[in-house]
Amino acid sequence: MLGLEMAVVLGVALVVCGALARRYPIAPAILLVLVGVLIGFAPHLREAQLPPEVVLLVFLPVLLYWESLTTSLREIRNNLRVVVLTSTVLVFATAAAVAAVAHAIGLAWGPAWVLGAALAPTDATAVGVLARRLPRRTVTVLRAESLVNDGTALVIYGLAVGVTVGEEYLTPLHVTGLLVLAYGGGVLAGALAGLVSWQLRRRMDDPMLENIAMLVTPFAAFLLAESVHASGVLAVVVCGLFISQVTSRITSAVTRQTSVPFWTVTTTVLSSALFVLVGLQAHTAVLGLSSVSPVRALVDVLLVTAVVIGVRCAWLYTTPYIIRALDRRPAQRLRRIGARQRSVSAVAGFRGAVSLAAVLAVPQTLDSGAPFPDRDLIVVITSGVIVLTLLQAPLLPRVVRFARLPADNSVEEERRFAEVFTTDAAIGSIDVTAAELGTDERVVTRVRTEIEKRRKVLAADGAEADQVIQHDDQYAGLWLALIARKREALLELRDEQRIDDIVLRQVQARLDIEEVRFSRANPVD
């Protein structure tokens, strides 16, 4: 019954927190973390704990895959140097700084590096949820960083745990080999999994089978990489980026209509569950603390949080000037951003699921049978840092105003350009296409009128814009009202038992397509 109770609590929390977030300027993630803390006060519900391998092997592949599918590969290429440096050098610098501070407050070097590696990576889920309203370039760089840096952090984490437990040895050659295997093997495994998925899906014409293949793909990429001790995280990211470039050519409209809502709902539920888990684990970790006093643990949490945020700020306000001194190309000068604008990236360094899963996966004992040193304190500090970095989210709107970010209308401009271009392409090919299909001239005239009307709406500008758009809105409003009348008539037939429920659902599905078309609804935020 515990699992069912938690499912109900999680569902109610997701709905309530989402409703509150729409009404008040509070990020849903913060509310969900608070729900997790409150759940911890119920001893019965506090027993519900996800094993760390579930987070790493089930939640993470799905979330990373969807983030990779929906990010901009073009922006990643344009900002590749920034992404590579933040996902490697910054991760190592953060892990080293946290380890040094942790050692200074009493942890041995092994556990200190475990803590540093766990807290080094930013979280793709938290960044995607909390920073999605930022300009495209900022969001893409943050998401790309968080997608890739997990691989670096988990290599450092695995080495630190292995050395502490007694299973690994530390030499420059061994560390280099692990990094090469993690990155090289992860990229190859992701590319191979993506290639196989692409070849299989292009031969499928059943939307259901194609969606199943799509669901299996991130797990296959993760498993393939982990089987050769490479980075499963990087494999999923590479696979997702590859599939994002080829899927539009091999996926039918019917498949997209079913897959996009499914993935949107699934990733929302999974990410929400992780935020609740963060709050619950923070509560549980404090209750289970025995090596130090709660006051001492709180001081340690604040100190480590300051280090995590401070290293990120120091990085963002030093490395750009070093790069500017070394790279004076005009193309790079155009991509520079000011110090105010970098403050947004400094605040958006949220920690989350990977950090939590990493510390929960720390073994209880060493090879000698002795307890893992300060494990409970590591869990408390990590949980506290995750919560405090997430609490930076309410500051984002103020920081954005302080940064004076230029208005980013590039997505809207490119979308409008794409719609105009594709509409012109359709208009230009009407006669040839109609001739190939043997279409009646009256049908051609009707289609031409509809497309040209759409073209006028897209091109509306100046004094005529209001009238053209008003006419289009009235046209759409009339259609929506008529569709509503169709639904009423359809329900009357069902209620009078003149048609079956099966028929109702079939006709209703067609009406839904018409309604989405005229309401211009977008299933993906």
Short mmCIF file of C-alpha atoms in Angstrom, two decimals:
data_model
loop_
_atom_site.label_atom_id
_atom_site.label_comp_id
_atom_site.label_asym_id
_atom_site.label_seq_id
_atom_site.Cartn_x
_atom_site.Cartn_y
_atom_site.Cartn_z
CA MET A 1 0.00 0.00 0.00
CA LEU A 2 2.94 2.36 0.59
CA GLY A 3 3.71 2.61 -3.12
CA LEU A 4 0.08 3.38 -3.92
CA GLU A 5 -0.09 5.99 -1.18
CA MET A 6 3.04 7.70 -2.47
CA ALA A 7 1.68 7.65 -6.04
CA VAL A 8 -1.49 9.41 -4.87
CA VAL A 9 0.45 11.91 -2.75
CA LEU A 10 2.81 12.63 -5.64
CA GLY A 11 -0.06 13.11 -8.08
CA VAL A 12 -1.91 15.47 -5.76
CA ALA A 13 1.30 17.37 -5.03
CA LEU A 14 2.05 17.78 -8.74
CA VAL A 15 -1.42 19.16 -9.47
CA VAL A 16 -1.54 21.47 -6.43
CA CYS A 17 2.02 22.78 -6.89
CA GLY A 18 1.40 23.36 -10.58
CA ALA A 19 -1.77 25.31 -9.82
CA LEU A 20 -0.04 27.39 -7.15
CA ALA A 21 2.89 28.12 -9.46
CA ARG A 22 0.49 29.49 -12.07
CA ARG A 23 -1.22 31.70 -9.53
CA TYR A 24 1.86 32.90 -7.64
CA PRO A 25 5.42 33.64 -8.86
CA ILE A 26 6.91 30.49 -7.30
CA ALA A 27 8.75 27.79 -9.24
CA PRO A 28 6.92 24.42 -9.06
CA ALA A 29 10.23 22.71 -8.28
CA ILE A 30 10.59 24.68 -5.04
CA LEU A 31 7.07 23.77 -3.98
CA LEU A 32 7.71 20.09 -4.76
CA VAL A 33 10.89 20.10 -2.66
CA LEU A 34 8.86 21.60 0.19
CA VAL A 35 6.28 18.82 -0.27
CA GLY A 36 9.08 16.28 0.07
CA VAL A 37 10.23 17.88 3.33
CA LEU A 38 6.66 17.81 4.67
CA ILE A 39 6.25 14.16 3.68
CA GLY A 40 9.27 13.43 5.85
CA PHE A 41 7.26 14.33 8.94
CA ALA A 42 5.04 11.29 8.32
CA PRO A 43 7.07 8.27 9.56
CA HIS A 44 5.08 5.87 7.41
CA LEU A 45 5.64 7.82 4.19
CA ARG A 46 9.25 8.53 5.08
CA GLU A 47 9.99 4.85 4.49
CA ALA A 48 9.39 5.36 0.75
CA GLN A 49 12.90 5.77 -0.63
CA LEU A 50 13.97 5.20 -4.23
CA PRO A 51 17.12 3.11 -4.58
CA PRO A 52 19.91 5.23 -6.14
CA GLU A 53 20.26 2.79 -9.03
CA VAL A 54 16.63 3.51 -10.00
CA VAL A 55 17.44 7.20 -10.35
CA LEU A 56 20.61 6.53 -12.33
CA LEU A 57 19.34 3.69 -14.50
CA VAL A 58 15.63 4.52 -14.98
CA PHE A 59 14.94 8.21 -14.35
CA LEU A 60 18.15 9.70 -15.71
CA PRO A 61 18.19 8.09 -19.21
CA VAL A 62 14.61 9.16 -19.90
CA LEU A 63 15.09 12.74 -18.69
CA LEU A 64 18.44 13.23 -20.42
CA TYR A 65 17.15 11.74 -23.67
CA TRP A 66 14.17 14.10 -23.82
CA GLU A 67 16.36 17.08 -22.93
CA SER A 68 18.74 16.10 -25.75
CA LEU A 69 15.90 15.68 -28.23
CA THR A 70 14.47 19.11 -27.46
CA THR A 71 17.65 21.18 -27.25
CA SER A 72 19.29 23.12 -30.09
CA LEU A 73 22.26 21.38 -31.69
CA ARG A 74 23.01 24.54 -33.69
CA GLU A 75 23.38 26.60 -30.51
CA ILE A 76 25.55 23.87 -28.97
CA ARG A 77 27.87 23.99 -31.98
CA ASN A 78 28.00 27.79 -31.83
CA ASN A 79 28.90 27.68 -28.12
CA LEU A 80 30.91 24.46 -28.17
CA ARG A 81 33.98 25.90 -26.47
CA VAL A 82 31.94 27.26 -23.57
CA VAL A 83 30.06 23.97 -23.20
CA VAL A 84 33.24 21.86 -23.25
CA LEU A 85 35.07 24.02 -20.73
CA THR A 86 32.17 24.27 -18.27
CA SER A 87 31.40 20.55 -18.50
CA THR A 88 35.01 19.46 -17.88
CA VAL A 89 37.35 22.06 -16.37
CA LEU A 90 34.67 23.76 -14.27
CA VAL A 91 33.46 20.38 -12.98
CA PHE A 92 36.97 19.42 -11.89
CA ALA A 93 37.58 22.86 -10.35
CA THR A 94 34.31 22.66 -8.40
CA ALA A 95 35.04 19.11 -7.19
CA ALA A 96 38.56 20.12 -6.11
CA ALA A 97 37.38 23.26 -4.28
CA VAL A 98 34.61 21.38 -2.44
CA ALA A 99 37.04 18.58 -1.58
CA ALA A 100 39.56 21.06 -0.17
CA VAL A 101 36.93 22.74 1.99
CA ALA A 102 35.48 19.40 3.11
CA HIS A 103 38.95 18.23 4.10
CA ALA A 104 39.47 21.47 6.02
CA ILE A 105 36.30 20.87 8.05
CA GLY A 106 37.39 17.36 9.02
CA LEU A 107 36.67 14.87 6.22
CA ALA A 108 39.43 12.60 4.95
CA TRP A 109 40.57 13.25 1.39
CA GLY A 110 38.73 10.24 -0.05
CA PRO A 111 35.25 11.14 1.31
CA ALA A 112 35.98 14.82 0.60
CA TRP A 113 36.51 14.06 -3.11
CA VAL A 114 33.36 11.91 -3.12
CA LEU A 115 31.42 14.93 -1.85
CA GLY A 116 33.11 17.24 -4.34
CA ALA A 117 32.40 14.96 -7.32
CA ALA A 118 28.76 14.53 -6.30
CA LEU A 119 28.18 18.28 -6.09
CA ALA A 120 30.22 19.28 -9.15
CA PRO A 121 27.64 18.76 -11.93
CA THR A 122 24.63 20.94 -12.52
CA ASP A 123 21.35 19.14 -13.09
CA ALA A 124 19.75 18.97 -16.54
CA THR A 125 16.25 18.47 -15.14
CA ALA A 126 16.45 21.43 -12.76
CA VAL A 127 17.98 23.69 -15.40
CA GLY A 128 15.36 22.67 -17.96
CA VAL A 129 12.47 23.31 -15.57
CA LEU A 130 13.69 26.43 -13.79
CA ALA A 131 15.50 28.31 -16.56
CA ARG A 132 13.32 27.61 -19.60
CA ARG A 133 12.07 31.21 -19.78
CA LEU A 134 15.53 32.62 -20.37
CA PRO A 135 16.87 33.62 -23.81
CA ARG A 136 17.57 30.71 -26.15
CA ARG A 137 21.36 30.98 -26.08
CA THR A 138 21.51 31.11 -22.27
CA VAL A 139 19.16 28.16 -21.84
CA THR A 140 20.92 26.08 -24.48
CA VAL A 141 24.36 26.61 -22.95
CA LEU A 142 23.05 25.80 -19.47
CA ARG A 143 21.26 22.67 -20.68
CA ALA A 144 24.20 21.49 -22.76
CA GLU A 145 26.55 22.00 -19.83
CA SER A 146 24.30 20.02 -17.50
CA LEU A 147 23.85 17.25 -20.07
CA VAL A 148 27.58 16.67 -20.51
CA ASN A 149 29.10 17.48 -17.12
CA ASP A 150 27.53 14.44 -15.44
CA GLY A 151 29.99 12.22 -17.33
CA THR A 152 33.04 14.07 -15.96
CA ALA A 153 31.64 14.20 -12.43
CA LEU A 154 30.72 10.52 -12.33
CA VAL A 155 34.22 9.51 -13.44
CA ILE A 156 35.73 11.55 -10.60
CA TYR A 157 33.08 10.18 -8.25
CA GLY A 158 33.75 6.55 -9.20
CA LEU A 159 37.48 7.02 -8.77
CA ALA A 160 37.08 8.75 -5.39
CA VAL A 161 34.75 6.04 -4.08
CA GLY A 162 37.01 3.29 -5.41
CA VAL A 163 40.15 4.75 -3.82
CA THR A 164 38.36 5.28 -0.50
CA VAL A 165 36.86 1.79 -0.44
CA GLY A 166 40.14 0.23 -1.57
CA GLU A 167 39.17 -1.00 -5.04
CA GLU A 168 40.94 1.64 -7.17
CA TYR A 169 44.46 3.04 -7.40
CA LEU A 170 45.38 6.60 -8.25
CA THR A 171 47.93 7.31 -10.98
CA PRO A 172 47.90 9.92 -13.77
CA LEU A 173 47.85 7.20 -16.43
CA HIS A 174 44.93 5.39 -14.79
CA VAL A 175 42.88 8.60 -14.42
CA THR A 176 43.57 9.56 -18.04
CA GLY A 177 42.50 6.10 -19.18
CA LEU A 178 39.24 6.34 -17.27
CA LEU A 179 38.45 9.75 -18.77
CA VAL A 180 39.25 8.60 -22.31
CA LEU A 181 37.12 5.48 -21.85
CA ALA A 182 34.26 7.44 -20.33
CA TYR A 183 34.12 10.09 -23.05
CA GLY A 184 35.27 8.07 -26.06
CA GLY A 185 33.24 5.01 -25.16
CA GLY A 186 30.20 7.12 -24.29
CA VAL A 187 30.27 8.98 -27.61
CA LEU A 188 30.73 5.76 -29.62
CA ALA A 189 28.03 3.89 -27.69
CA GLY A 190 25.57 6.76 -28.11
CA ALA A 191 26.31 7.08 -31.82
CA LEU A 192 25.93 3.34 -32.34
CA ALA A 193 22.66 3.16 -30.41
CA GLY A 194 21.33 6.17 -32.32
CA LEU A 195 22.34 4.66 -35.67
CA VAL A 196 20.64 1.35 -34.90
CA SER A 197 17.49 3.11 -33.64
CA TRP A 198 17.41 5.27 -36.76
CA GLN A 199 17.71 2.28 -39.10
CA LEU A 200 15.02 0.34 -37.25
CA ARG A 201 12.53 3.21 -36.99
CA ARG A 202 12.85 4.23 -40.63
CA ARG A 203 11.56 0.78 -41.56
CA MET A 204 8.55 0.98 -39.25
CA ASP A 205 5.11 2.19 -40.32
CA ASP A 206 3.28 1.41 -37.06
CA PRO A 207 3.21 4.44 -34.70
CA MET A 208 2.85 2.20 -31.66
CA LEU A 209 5.92 0.12 -32.49
CA GLU A 210 7.91 3.24 -33.32
CA ASN A 211 7.04 4.81 -29.98
CA ILE A 212 8.13 1.64 -28.19
CA ALA A 213 11.42 1.70 -30.09
CA MET A 214 11.85 5.35 -29.12
CA LEU A 215 11.25 4.52 -25.46
CA VAL A 216 13.82 1.71 -25.48
CA THR A 217 16.52 3.77 -27.21
CA PRO A 218 17.91 5.76 -24.21
CA PHE A 219 18.09 2.64 -22.04
CA ALA A 220 19.89 0.75 -24.81
CA ALA A 221 22.42 3.57 -25.20
CA PHE A 222 22.98 3.76 -21.43
CA LEU A 223 23.33 -0.02 -21.09
CA LEU A 224 25.72 -0.30 -24.04
CA ALA A 225 28.02 2.36 -22.58
CA GLU A 226 27.91 1.00 -19.03
CA SER A 227 28.69 -2.52 -20.27
CA VAL A 228 32.12 -1.27 -21.39
CA HIS A 229 32.52 0.99 -18.33
CA ALA A 230 32.00 4.14 -20.40
CA SER A 231 29.75 7.09 -19.57
CA GLY A 232 26.11 6.07 -19.92
CA VAL A 233 25.08 9.70 -19.44
CA LEU A 234 27.16 10.88 -22.38
CA ALA A 235 25.91 7.98 -24.50
CA VAL A 236 22.29 9.00 -23.92
CA VAL A 237 23.06 12.64 -24.73
CA VAL A 238 24.91 11.80 -27.97
CA CYS A 239 22.17 9.39 -28.98
CA GLY A 240 19.48 11.99 -28.31
CA LEU A 241 21.28 14.71 -30.26
CA PHE A 242 21.75 12.34 -33.21
CA ILE A 243 18.12 11.23 -33.21
CA SER A 244 16.95 14.85 -32.97
CA GLN A 245 18.58 15.51 -36.36
CA VAL A 246 17.14 12.51 -38.21
CA THR A 247 13.80 11.87 -36.52
CA SER A 248 11.91 14.53 -38.50
CA ARG A 249 12.64 12.63 -41.72
CA ILE A 250 11.59 9.22 -40.45
CA THR A 251 8.72 9.99 -38.06
CA SER A 252 5.15 10.32 -39.26
CA ALA A 253 2.71 12.98 -38.05
CA VAL A 254 0.63 10.34 -36.27
CA THR A 255 3.68 9.13 -34.37
CA ARG A 256 4.60 12.67 -33.31
CA GLN A 257 1.03 13.34 -32.15
CA THR A 258 1.28 10.42 -29.75
CA SER A 259 4.96 10.59 -28.76
CA VAL A 260 5.26 14.28 -27.87
CA PRO A 261 2.39 14.32 -25.31
CA PHE A 262 3.58 11.00 -23.88
CA TRP A 263 7.15 12.19 -23.36
CA THR A 264 6.02 15.57 -22.06
CA VAL A 265 3.82 14.03 -19.39
CA THR A 266 6.33 11.27 -18.53
CA THR A 267 9.28 13.60 -18.06
CA THR A 268 7.17 16.06 -16.06
CA VAL A 269 6.08 13.32 -13.67
CA LEU A 270 9.60 11.87 -13.34
CA SER A 271 11.26 15.24 -12.75
CA SER A 272 8.56 16.17 -10.23
CA ALA A 273 9.12 12.90 -8.39
CA LEU A 274 12.83 13.69 -8.19
CA PHE A 275 12.18 17.12 -6.67
CA VAL A 276 9.93 15.53 -4.05
CA LEU A 277 12.62 12.92 -3.43
CA VAL A 278 15.17 15.68 -2.83
CA GLY A 279 13.02 17.21 -0.11
CA LEU A 280 12.24 13.83 1.45
CA GLN A 281 15.89 12.77 1.43
CA ALA A 282 16.97 16.07 2.99
CA HIS A 283 14.55 15.48 5.86
CA THR A 284 15.60 11.84 6.26
CA ALA A 285 19.30 12.70 6.12
CA VAL A 286 18.98 15.21 8.95
CA LEU A 287 17.12 12.68 11.10
CA GLY A 288 19.79 10.04 10.44
CA LEU A 289 22.74 12.30 11.21
CA SER A 290 24.88 10.96 14.06
CA SER A 291 28.53 11.87 13.39
CA VAL A 292 28.12 15.62 14.06
CA SER A 293 25.57 17.93 15.61
CA PRO A 294 22.78 19.45 13.49
CA VAL A 295 24.21 22.94 14.02
CA ARG A 296 27.63 21.84 12.79
CA ALA A 297 26.00 20.14 9.79
CA LEU A 298 24.07 23.32 8.95
CA VAL A 299 27.28 25.37 9.05
CA ASP A 300 28.94 22.82 6.77
CA VAL A 301 26.02 22.95 4.34
CA LEU A 302 26.18 26.75 4.16
CA LEU A 303 29.95 26.69 3.72
CA VAL A 304 29.93 24.09 0.93
CA THR A 305 27.03 25.84 -0.80
CA ALA A 306 29.01 29.08 -0.75
CA VAL A 307 31.96 27.26 -2.30
CA VAL A 308 29.82 25.66 -5.03
CA ILE A 309 28.24 28.99 -5.96
CA GLY A 310 31.48 30.93 -5.49
CA VAL A 311 33.51 28.70 -7.81
CA ARG A 312 30.88 29.06 -10.51
CA CYS A 313 30.82 32.84 -10.15
CA ALA A 314 34.61 33.02 -10.16
CA TRP A 315 34.70 30.90 -13.32
CA LEU A 316 32.13 33.01 -15.15
CA TYR A 317 33.90 36.26 -14.26
CA THR A 318 37.47 35.19 -15.07
CA THR A 319 37.63 32.67 -17.93
CA PRO A 320 35.75 34.87 -20.47
CA TYR A 321 38.43 37.54 -20.13
CA ILE A 322 41.20 34.96 -20.54
CA ILE A 323 39.51 33.64 -23.67
CA ARG A 324 39.08 37.18 -25.01
CA ALA A 325 42.79 37.81 -24.55
CA LEU A 326 43.67 34.63 -26.45
CA ASP A 327 40.99 34.74 -29.16
CA ARG A 328 40.61 38.10 -30.87
CA ARG A 329 38.68 36.89 -33.93
CA PRO A 330 35.79 39.17 -35.01
CA ALA A 331 33.38 36.22 -35.03
CA GLN A 332 34.07 35.59 -31.36
CA ARG A 333 33.69 39.27 -30.48
CA LEU A 334 30.14 39.18 -31.78
CA ARG A 335 29.28 36.37 -29.32
CA ARG A 336 30.60 38.10 -26.23
CA ILE A 337 28.23 38.90 -23.41
CA GLY A 338 28.66 41.42 -20.63
CA ALA A 339 29.31 40.85 -16.95
CA ARG A 340 25.70 41.66 -16.04
CA GLN A 341 24.40 39.03 -18.44
CA ARG A 342 26.71 36.36 -17.05
CA SER A 343 25.10 36.81 -13.64
CA VAL A 344 22.11 34.81 -14.92
CA SER A 345 24.30 31.77 -15.63
CA ALA A 346 25.95 32.19 -12.24
CA VAL A 347 22.62 31.90 -10.42
CA ALA A 348 21.36 29.04 -12.62
CA GLY A 349 23.86 26.44 -11.40
CA PHE A 350 21.23 24.19 -9.82
CA ARG A 351 22.11 20.78 -8.37
CA GLY A 352 19.69 17.87 -8.39
CA ALA A 353 19.07 14.22 -9.19
CA VAL A 354 22.59 13.13 -10.19
CA SER A 355 24.12 14.57 -7.02
CA LEU A 356 21.45 12.92 -4.88
CA ALA A 357 21.76 9.54 -6.58
CA ALA A 358 25.55 9.66 -6.32
CA VAL A 359 25.69 10.19 -2.56
CA LEU A 360 22.95 7.65 -1.91
CA ALA A 361 25.00 5.12 -3.90
CA VAL A 362 28.05 5.58 -1.66
CA PRO A 363 28.73 2.14 -0.09
CA GLN A 364 28.03 1.64 3.58
CA THR A 365 31.36 -0.08 4.30
CA LEU A 366 34.95 -0.26 3.07
CA ASP A 367 36.71 -3.41 1.84
CA SER A 368 38.06 -3.80 5.35
CA GLY A 369 34.53 -3.95 6.75
CA ALA A 370 34.80 -0.57 8.48
CA PRO A 371 31.99 1.97 7.92
CA PHE A 372 32.47 4.44 5.08
CA PRO A 373 33.90 7.56 6.78
CA ASP A 374 31.37 10.36 7.41
CA ARG A 375 28.81 8.93 4.99
CA ASP A 376 25.88 10.41 6.90
CA LEU A 377 27.45 13.88 6.87
CA ILE A 378 28.13 13.62 3.12
CA VAL A 379 24.46 12.79 2.50
CA VAL A 380 23.29 15.70 4.68
CA ILE A 381 25.62 18.22 3.05
CA THR A 382 24.68 17.10 -0.45
CA SER A 383 20.95 17.24 0.31
CA GLY A 384 21.31 20.67 1.85
CA VAL A 385 23.33 22.05 -1.06
CA ILE A 386 20.77 20.73 -3.56
CA VAL A 387 17.93 22.45 -1.68
CA LEU A 388 19.82 25.74 -1.29
CA THR A 389 20.85 25.89 -4.96
CA LEU A 390 17.27 25.20 -6.00
CA LEU A 391 16.19 28.07 -3.76
CA GLN A 392 18.10 30.38 -6.11
CA ALA A 393 15.25 29.92 -8.61
CA PRO A 394 13.06 32.68 -7.09
CA LEU A 395 16.01 35.05 -7.58
CA LEU A 396 16.17 34.38 -11.33
CA PRO A 397 13.54 36.97 -12.37
CA ARG A 398 15.31 39.69 -10.37
CA VAL A 399 18.71 38.66 -11.71
CA VAL A 400 17.32 38.69 -15.25
CA ARG A 401 16.06 42.25 -14.70
CA PHE A 402 19.44 43.21 -13.25
CA ALA A 403 21.24 41.62 -16.21
CA ARG A 404 19.23 43.69 -18.68
CA LEU A 405 19.23 40.84 -21.15
CA PRO A 406 18.36 42.03 -24.65
CA ALA A 407 14.97 40.93 -25.90
CA ASP A 408 15.31 37.54 -27.56
CA ASN A 409 12.82 37.35 -30.40
CA SER A 410 15.00 35.07 -32.51
CA VAL A 411 12.82 32.00 -32.05
CA GLU A 412 9.65 33.86 -33.02
CA GLU A 413 11.38 35.49 -35.99
CA GLU A 414 12.77 32.19 -37.24
CA ARG A 415 9.42 30.48 -36.74
CA ARG A 416 7.67 33.15 -38.78
CA PHE A 417 10.35 32.95 -41.48
CA ALA A 418 9.96 29.17 -41.63
CA GLU A 419 6.17 29.41 -41.94
CA VAL A 420 6.41 32.02 -44.71
CA PHE A 421 9.07 30.01 -46.56
CA THR A 422 7.15 26.73 -46.38
CA THR A 423 3.88 28.41 -47.36
CA ASP A 424 5.56 29.99 -50.38
CA ALA A 425 6.99 26.60 -51.30
CA ALA A 426 3.48 25.11 -51.16
CA ILE A 427 2.01 27.93 -53.28
CA GLY A 428 4.75 27.53 -55.86
CA SER A 429 4.17 23.80 -56.20
CA ILE A 430 0.35 23.73 -56.30
CA ASP A 431 0.04 23.44 -60.09
CA VAL A 432 2.75 20.82 -60.51
CA THR A 433 1.55 18.75 -57.55
CA ALA A 434 -2.10 18.96 -58.65
CA ALA A 435 -1.11 17.82 -62.14
CA GLU A 436 0.82 14.85 -60.73
CA LEU A 437 -2.15 13.83 -58.57
CA GLY A 438 -4.78 14.56 -61.23
CA THR A 439 -6.65 16.88 -58.87
CA ASP A 440 -9.83 18.60 -60.07
CA GLU A 441 -9.44 22.30 -60.83
CA ARG A 442 -12.17 23.26 -58.34
CA VAL A 443 -10.25 21.51 -55.57
CA VAL A 444 -7.05 23.27 -56.65
CA THR A 445 -8.80 26.64 -56.48
CA ARG A 446 -10.14 25.87 -53.00
CA VAL A 447 -6.73 24.80 -51.71
CA ARG A 448 -5.03 27.79 -53.32
CA THR A 449 -7.47 30.15 -51.63
CA GLU A 450 -6.84 28.60 -48.21
CA ILE A 451 -3.05 28.72 -48.57
CA GLU A 452 -3.02 32.27 -49.91
CA LYS A 453 -5.25 33.36 -47.02
CA ARG A 454 -2.72 31.85 -44.61
CA ARG A 455 0.09 33.64 -46.47
CA LYS A 456 -1.68 36.99 -46.03
CA VAL A 457 -1.98 36.39 -42.29
CA LEU A 458 1.74 35.59 -42.03
CA ALA A 459 2.68 38.67 -44.05
CA ALA A 460 0.27 41.01 -42.23
CA ASP A 461 2.07 44.19 -41.24
CA GLY A 462 1.35 47.89 -40.84
CA ALA A 463 -2.14 49.38 -41.11
CA GLU A 464 -3.69 46.33 -42.73
CA ALA A 465 -2.39 43.95 -40.04
CA ASP A 466 -5.20 44.51 -37.54
CA GLN A 467 -7.92 43.93 -40.11
CA VAL A 468 -6.29 40.80 -41.57
CA ILE A 469 -5.62 39.28 -38.16
CA GLN A 470 -9.08 40.21 -36.91
CA HIS A 471 -10.60 38.46 -39.93
CA ASP A 472 -8.49 35.37 -39.28
CA ASP A 473 -9.42 35.35 -35.58
CA GLN A 474 -13.11 35.59 -36.49
CA TYR A 475 -12.68 32.75 -38.98
CA ALA A 476 -10.98 30.55 -36.36
CA GLY A 477 -13.52 31.53 -33.70
CA LEU A 478 -16.43 30.57 -35.94
CA TRP A 479 -14.85 27.22 -36.72
CA LEU A 480 -14.22 26.51 -33.03
CA ALA A 481 -17.83 27.35 -32.21
CA LEU A 482 -19.05 25.04 -34.97
CA ILE A 483 -16.75 22.27 -33.73
CA ALA A 484 -18.26 22.71 -30.27
CA ARG A 485 -21.72 22.31 -31.82
CA LYS A 486 -20.55 19.16 -33.57
CA ARG A 487 -19.44 17.76 -30.22
CA GLU A 488 -22.82 18.50 -28.68
CA ALA A 489 -24.59 16.75 -31.56
CA LEU A 490 -22.19 13.81 -31.28
CA LEU A 491 -22.87 13.43 -27.57
CA GLU A 492 -26.61 13.62 -28.22
CA LEU A 493 -26.30 10.64 -30.56
CA ARG A 494 -24.34 8.68 -27.97
CA ASP A 495 -26.73 9.57 -25.13
CA GLU A 496 -29.69 8.49 -27.27
CA GLN A 497 -27.78 5.23 -27.95
CA ARG A 498 -27.92 5.81 -31.69
CA ILE A 499 -24.15 5.38 -31.93
CA ASP A 500 -21.70 3.36 -29.86
CA ASP A 501 -18.95 4.77 -27.60
CA ILE A 502 -16.38 3.39 -30.02
CA VAL A 503 -17.82 5.48 -32.84
CA LEU A 504 -17.97 8.51 -30.55
CA ARG A 505 -14.27 8.25 -29.79
CA GLN A 506 -13.36 7.85 -33.47
CA VAL A 507 -15.34 10.92 -34.56
CA GLN A 508 -14.19 12.85 -31.51
CA ALA A 509 -10.55 12.20 -32.44
CA ARG A 510 -11.13 13.91 -35.80
CA LEU A 511 -12.82 16.85 -34.10
CA ASP A 512 -9.86 17.10 -31.73
CA ILE A 513 -7.47 17.45 -34.66
CA GLU A 514 -9.62 20.23 -36.12
CA GLU A 515 -9.85 22.00 -32.77
CA VAL A 516 -6.08 21.90 -32.21
CA ARG A 517 -5.57 23.26 -35.72
CA PHE A 518 -7.84 26.26 -35.25
CA SER A 519 -6.89 26.98 -31.65
CA ARG A 520 -3.19 26.93 -32.62
CA ALA A 521 -2.46 24.91 -29.50
CA ASN A 522 1.09 23.80 -28.88
CA PRO A 523 1.47 20.58 -26.85
CA VAL A 524 5.05 21.36 -25.90
CA ASP A 525 5.93 24.32 -23.71
#
